[in-house]
Every structure is written in structure tokens, then in C-alpha cells.
Short mmCIF file of C-alpha atoms and ligand atoms in Angstrom, two decimals:
data_model
loop_
_atom_site.label_atom_id
_atom_site.label_comp_id
_atom_site.label_asym_id
_atom_site.label_seq_id
_atom_site.Cartn_x
_atom_site.Cartn_y
_atom_site.Cartn_z
CA MET D 368 0.39 0.19 0.48
CA LEU D 369 1.36 3.25 -1.12
CA ILE D 370 -0.04 6.42 -0.30
CA VAL D 371 1.90 9.64 -1.41
CA GLN D 372 1.63 12.88 0.43
CA LEU D 373 2.06 15.44 -1.39
CA SER D 374 1.79 18.90 1.03
CA ASP D 375 0.92 23.05 0.45
CA PRO D 376 0.28 23.63 -3.54
CA HIS D 377 -1.01 27.05 -2.81
CA ILE D 378 -3.11 27.28 -6.32
CA ASP D 379 -2.92 30.85 -7.14
CA ILE D 380 -4.38 32.37 -10.70
CA HIS D 381 -2.03 35.12 -10.37
CA HIS D 382 0.69 32.89 -9.45
CA PRO D 383 1.97 30.21 -12.76
CA GLU D 384 5.02 28.53 -11.07
CA LYS D 385 2.61 27.47 -7.73
CA SER D 386 1.58 25.24 -10.97
CA GLY D 387 3.98 24.61 -12.78
CA ALA D 388 5.87 22.92 -9.03
CA LEU D 389 2.55 21.10 -9.01
CA ARG D 390 2.57 19.96 -12.20
CA ARG D 391 6.16 18.96 -11.93
CA ALA D 392 5.29 17.26 -8.93
CA VAL D 393 3.00 14.79 -10.69
CA ASP D 394 5.28 13.89 -13.37
CA HIS D 395 7.68 13.27 -11.42
CA LEU D 396 5.38 10.26 -9.52
CA LEU D 397 4.09 9.68 -12.68
CA SER D 398 7.46 8.88 -13.19
CA LEU D 399 8.35 6.51 -11.04
CA PRO D 400 7.95 2.60 -11.58
CA MET D 401 5.83 2.15 -8.21
CA ARG D 402 2.55 3.13 -8.77
CA PRO D 403 0.85 4.90 -5.71
CA ASP D 404 -2.49 3.68 -4.81
CA ALA D 405 -3.90 7.13 -3.02
CA VAL D 406 -2.88 10.90 -2.81
CA LEU D 407 -3.70 12.99 -0.39
CA VAL D 408 -2.62 16.69 -0.41
CA SER D 409 -2.59 17.79 3.16
CA GLY D 410 -3.62 20.87 2.66
CA ASP D 411 -2.84 24.80 1.78
CA CYS D 412 -4.98 23.41 -1.40
CA THR D 413 -5.14 26.81 -2.88
CA GLU D 414 -4.05 30.36 -2.05
CA HIS D 415 -7.33 32.27 -1.30
CA GLY D 416 -10.03 29.26 -1.65
CA ARG D 417 -11.68 30.92 -5.10
CA PRO D 418 -13.72 28.56 -7.15
CA ASP D 419 -10.75 28.68 -10.34
CA GLU D 420 -8.56 27.73 -8.12
CA TYR D 421 -9.97 24.77 -6.48
CA ALA D 422 -11.20 24.54 -11.20
CA LEU D 423 -7.16 24.75 -12.24
CA LEU D 424 -5.69 22.55 -8.67
CA ARG D 425 -8.13 20.11 -10.05
CA GLU D 426 -7.04 19.75 -13.11
CA LEU D 427 -3.64 20.06 -12.17
CA LEU D 428 -4.27 16.58 -10.84
CA ARG D 429 -6.19 15.06 -12.61
CA PRO D 430 -3.25 13.18 -14.85
CA LEU D 431 -2.98 11.58 -11.61
CA THR D 432 -5.77 8.85 -12.39
CA VAL D 433 -5.90 7.19 -8.49
CA PRO D 434 -7.62 7.99 -5.56
CA THR D 435 -6.71 11.40 -4.90
CA TYR D 436 -8.07 12.97 -1.69
CA LEU D 437 -7.51 16.32 -0.05
CA ILE D 438 -8.15 18.53 3.65
CA PRO D 439 -8.39 22.65 3.64
CA GLY D 440 -4.94 24.43 5.55
CA ASN D 441 -6.30 27.90 6.58
CA HIS D 442 -4.51 29.33 3.14
CA ASP D 443 -8.33 27.30 2.32
CA ASP D 444 -12.17 28.07 2.48
CA ARG D 445 -13.80 25.54 3.37
CA GLU D 446 -16.88 26.35 2.45
CA GLU D 447 -15.61 26.40 -1.51
CA PHE D 448 -13.67 24.00 -0.29
CA LEU D 449 -16.37 21.67 -0.16
CA LYS D 450 -18.08 23.02 -3.12
CA ALA D 451 -15.32 21.55 -4.85
CA PHE D 452 -13.80 18.01 -3.60
CA GLY D 453 -18.02 17.53 -2.76
CA PRO D 454 -18.16 14.40 0.10
CA GLN D 455 -14.90 12.76 0.76
CA GLY D 456 -14.39 8.91 1.83
CA THR D 457 -16.61 7.78 4.06
CA GLN D 458 -18.05 8.36 7.19
CA GLY D 459 -17.37 12.28 6.59
CA LEU D 460 -18.69 14.67 9.90
CA PRO D 461 -20.93 17.02 8.16
CA GLY D 462 -19.73 20.60 7.58
CA PHE D 463 -15.96 19.91 7.56
CA ALA D 464 -13.44 18.25 5.33
CA GLN D 465 -13.69 15.54 7.30
CA PHE D 466 -13.34 11.59 6.79
CA VAL D 467 -11.81 8.22 6.59
CA VAL D 468 -10.27 6.19 3.82
CA GLU D 469 -9.92 2.58 4.02
CA LEU D 470 -6.71 1.49 1.75
CA GLY D 471 -6.25 -2.59 2.08
CA PRO D 472 -4.37 -3.07 5.30
CA VAL D 473 -4.88 1.16 5.88
CA ARG D 474 -6.89 3.57 7.78
CA VAL D 475 -7.21 6.99 6.63
CA LEU D 476 -8.15 9.12 9.30
CA ALA D 477 -8.04 12.48 7.68
CA LEU D 478 -8.77 16.13 9.84
CA ASP D 479 -9.99 19.60 9.00
CA THR D 480 -8.62 21.37 11.38
CA HIS D 481 -9.31 24.36 8.71
CA CYS D 482 -10.85 27.99 11.11
CA PRO D 483 -11.61 30.42 9.21
CA GLY D 484 -10.26 33.81 9.09
CA ALA D 485 -6.63 32.73 11.11
CA ASN D 486 -4.16 31.30 9.83
CA GLY D 487 -3.37 29.01 12.86
CA GLY D 488 -5.37 26.01 13.10
CA GLN D 489 -8.43 24.47 15.16
CA LEU D 490 -9.09 20.90 16.73
CA ASP D 491 -12.53 21.58 18.93
CA ALA D 492 -15.01 19.73 20.59
CA PRO D 493 -16.81 18.04 17.57
CA ARG D 494 -13.49 16.77 15.54
CA LEU D 495 -12.08 15.51 18.00
CA GLY D 496 -15.09 14.30 18.86
CA TRP D 497 -15.78 12.52 15.48
CA LEU D 498 -11.73 11.01 15.29
CA ALA D 499 -11.95 9.45 18.90
CA GLU D 500 -15.17 7.49 17.59
CA ARG D 501 -13.40 6.64 14.45
CA LEU D 502 -10.44 5.24 16.79
CA GLY D 503 -12.72 3.10 19.02
CA GLU D 504 -13.65 0.99 16.31
CA ALA D 505 -11.16 -0.12 14.53
CA PRO D 506 -8.04 -0.23 17.66
CA ARG D 507 -6.36 -2.48 15.27
CA THR D 508 -6.65 -1.57 11.60
CA PRO D 509 -2.89 -0.03 11.12
CA THR D 510 -4.31 3.98 11.00
CA LEU D 511 -2.47 6.75 9.46
CA ILE D 512 -3.66 10.07 11.08
CA ALA D 513 -3.37 12.96 8.30
CA LEU D 514 -3.96 16.95 9.15
CA HIS D 515 -2.70 20.25 7.83
CA HIS D 516 -1.52 21.77 11.09
CA PRO D 517 1.45 19.60 12.75
CA PRO D 518 0.54 18.57 16.10
CA LEU D 519 3.28 20.35 17.66
CA LEU D 520 5.52 23.05 18.67
CA THR D 521 9.02 24.02 16.71
CA GLY D 522 10.60 26.66 18.69
CA LEU D 523 10.54 28.76 15.32
CA LYS D 524 8.01 31.45 17.09
CA VAL D 525 6.62 32.81 14.02
CA MET D 526 5.83 29.57 13.73
CA ASP D 527 4.44 28.49 16.87
CA SER D 528 2.22 31.24 16.46
CA ILE D 529 0.38 30.34 14.06
CA GLY D 530 0.12 26.26 15.56
CA LEU D 531 -2.47 24.44 16.50
CA ASP D 532 -5.07 24.63 18.79
CA GLY D 533 -5.87 21.51 20.35
CA THR D 534 -2.65 19.52 20.26
CA HIS D 535 -3.17 18.22 23.93
CA ALA D 536 -6.58 16.72 23.17
CA LEU D 537 -4.74 14.96 20.22
CA GLN D 538 -1.84 13.63 22.18
CA GLU D 539 -4.58 12.44 25.09
CA LEU D 540 -6.64 10.07 22.39
CA VAL D 541 -3.63 9.29 19.68
CA GLY D 542 -1.34 7.98 22.86
CA ALA D 543 -4.91 6.71 24.04
CA HIS D 544 -3.97 4.04 20.89
CA PRO D 545 -1.93 3.00 19.68
CA GLN D 546 -2.82 1.65 15.84
CA VAL D 547 -1.85 5.14 14.80
CA GLU D 548 1.16 3.97 12.48
CA ALA D 549 2.37 8.76 12.46
CA VAL D 550 0.48 11.88 12.45
CA VAL D 551 1.19 13.12 9.45
CA ALA D 552 0.68 16.90 8.83
CA GLY D 553 1.34 19.79 5.50
CA HIS D 554 2.00 23.48 6.78
CA LEU D 555 5.48 24.09 8.08
CA HIS D 556 6.91 24.12 4.69
CA MET D 557 9.17 22.03 6.02
CA ARG D 558 10.57 18.51 6.06
CA LEU D 559 10.76 16.71 10.08
CA VAL D 560 10.09 14.32 12.28
CA ARG D 561 9.50 14.20 15.97
CA ARG D 562 7.95 12.01 18.53
CA PHE D 563 4.39 12.65 19.83
CA ALA D 564 2.24 11.03 21.64
CA GLY D 565 3.82 6.68 21.53
CA THR D 566 3.58 7.30 18.06
CA LEU D 567 5.58 10.09 15.12
CA VAL D 568 4.66 13.50 13.79
CA MET D 569 5.58 14.59 10.45
CA THR D 570 5.85 16.72 7.83
CA ALA D 571 6.06 17.30 3.92
CA PRO D 572 7.86 20.36 2.37
CA ALA D 573 5.48 23.15 0.81
CA LEU D 574 5.89 21.42 -3.43
CA GLU D 575 7.40 24.58 -4.49
CA TYR D 576 9.84 24.18 -2.12
CA ALA D 577 11.50 22.91 1.15
CA TRP D 578 12.19 25.87 3.35
CA LEU D 579 15.04 25.04 5.59
CA PRO D 580 15.51 27.09 8.66
CA ASP D 581 18.21 28.63 10.85
CA LEU D 582 17.79 27.46 14.41
CA THR D 583 19.98 30.21 15.36
CA GLN D 584 17.36 32.94 14.92
CA PRO D 585 14.33 31.26 16.10
CA ASP D 586 12.04 34.80 16.96
CA LYS D 587 12.26 35.09 13.28
CA LEU D 588 11.59 32.71 10.08
CA ILE D 589 14.84 32.97 8.54
CA VAL D 590 14.56 30.39 6.20
CA GLN D 591 16.96 28.00 2.86
CA ARG D 592 14.88 27.50 -0.04
CA GLN D 593 15.94 23.53 -0.76
CA PRO D 594 14.24 21.73 -3.66
CA PRO D 595 10.93 20.25 -3.38
CA GLY D 596 9.38 16.95 -2.32
CA TYR D 597 6.84 14.85 -1.31
CA LEU D 598 6.41 12.04 0.96
CA LEU D 599 5.45 8.60 0.07
CA HIS D 600 4.18 6.27 2.78
CA HIS D 601 4.36 3.53 2.38
CA PHE D 602 3.11 0.26 4.14
CA THR D 603 2.94 -3.34 4.18
CA PRO D 604 1.35 -5.95 6.54
CA ASP D 605 4.84 -7.50 6.97
CA THR D 606 7.13 -4.23 8.03
CA GLY D 607 4.00 -1.63 8.86
CA LEU D 608 4.81 2.35 7.77
CA THR D 609 7.86 3.07 6.32
CA THR D 610 7.91 6.54 4.82
CA TYR D 611 10.24 8.42 2.12
CA ALA D 612 11.25 11.14 1.28
CA SER D 613 11.33 12.04 -2.53
CA ALA D 614 12.42 15.21 -3.82
CA VAL D 615 10.84 16.26 -7.32
CA SER D 616 13.98 16.86 -9.49
CA PRO D 617 14.21 13.47 -11.57
CA GLY D 618 18.05 12.16 -11.00
CA PRO D 619 18.77 8.73 -12.93
CA TRP D 620 17.24 5.67 -11.95
CA GLU D 621 20.80 3.00 -10.94
CA THR D 622 20.78 -0.29 -9.70
CA LEU D 623 23.31 -0.48 -6.88
CA HIS D 624 22.23 -3.95 -5.51
CA ASP D 625 20.81 -6.40 -8.04
CA GLY D 626 19.44 -9.47 -6.05
CA GLN D 627 22.97 -11.03 -6.12
CA GLY D 628 25.48 -9.11 -5.00
CA TRP D 629 26.41 -4.74 -5.24
CA ALA D 630 27.61 -3.19 -8.25
CA PRO D 631 30.84 -2.65 -8.80
FE1 LIG W 890 1.06 26.43 3.46
#
């Protein structure tokens, strides 16, 4: 089971470089020898949440031809988002883009952390209650929780000021449900991994770039723009979940080991 996570495309009609970044990521994905079973876009799907942006996003994702699921970020507009993508998955929470996707042995719980008018995210009682019910009904099914705002503090003041309200409650819920293989997010435009409630939280870079922050100046946000990329969450019953990171800058394929021995 291979679930590809693209994040933060920020599609903007007036900024064709954003569309170009998503197009390159889709092209790269299509060039791989392995085919994803599903693609997840983890929020900030558009820059302003406008219908024309969602229409363009849909057109850019069309070549993927595998089931594609999207969750909103702070830049999205929930009403327009729901109009554009309708109900997704199963067991949707009415009024939110929050739903379940059953992918063979893996269950994805997609959470909606959008909070209208705010850049920070929110998990309030209805959204957390829905998550508690979903986690409670399949305690032995390997589960991936996907949301836009990662439940963590980085120490980078600017990013922490637009973090996730509801992190503590989420931590308690996840800690009580060991079937959660990982919590995957976007929002930071950086690749990072850290421990969380007995599992891992990890973030995907933005499709236009990955930021590497200057950690010596946490009161500011000073970043180096690095090549963009995305995550590949690979699950097999034997190995559990392994997440690979790909850059969107294809190099040649090389056989390093042919199954018999290492290449000279
Ligand atoms: Fe973003």
C-alpha cells in the first residue's frame, strides 16, 4: 500500500509558478516505477480558497488517475473546498472536510483543522469527538492520521504562533490508541519528524520548495529554500509503515544491488 502525500501547493491563478510546481510533482510521480494506491494533499490546496483556484487544482491533479483525497489548510476556504470536492471517503463529519479512507490494510483518518479567518489550526470538540469514535471502532487497524497543522511546537516563534489549537487533546487521544502508525501534516513547508504520543508526527515540504530554517534565530523566520519534494508512505503487513521522502528533481535510476551483490 503506497500513499503519496503532496502538500501546500497554494494554487494561485496569478502565480503560475505554483501550478508549475504541482505539475512537476505530478509528472515526477507519474514517472516512478511504483504506482501509488492513493494520493493525499495535506492542505493549503489553494492560496485564497477561490472557486477558480480549486478548478485549476482539480485540472492539475487529473493526470494522477488514482484516488486523490484533499484536506483544507489555513489558506483554503472550507465552503468553497467542500463545493469543489464534495464528500470524500466515508463517515464524513457534516460541515467539515473530515473523513475516513480505507486503503486495504491501512485506514486513513483525514482531519480538518481549518479555522475561518485564522492562520492557526483548530481541533474543537466535534472534530475531536469524531476522531475518538473513529479510533475507538478499529483499534487493531494500522491507522494514519492526516491533518494540515502539525501538532507540535518547533521553537520557531513565527510558525508556533500559527500552530494547532487542540494539540493536547489530540496527544491524549493518539496516546491511547497504539494503532496510530503516524500523524502526517503539512503547513510548515519544512520536512521534520519528531516523537508524538507514542508515535511519530512528520511534515511534508511544500511543493514549490522545502524550507530549512536558521535555528540560531528562532525569533525570526529565516529559511533557505531547498528543492521541493513529497512523502511516500509505504505500508506492508510485514514491515509496518515506512515513509520515504522524494525530491521533485528526477535523477537517473541506478542499480546499486542486483539482488545478488552490490554493483562495483
Ligand atoms: Fe502552506
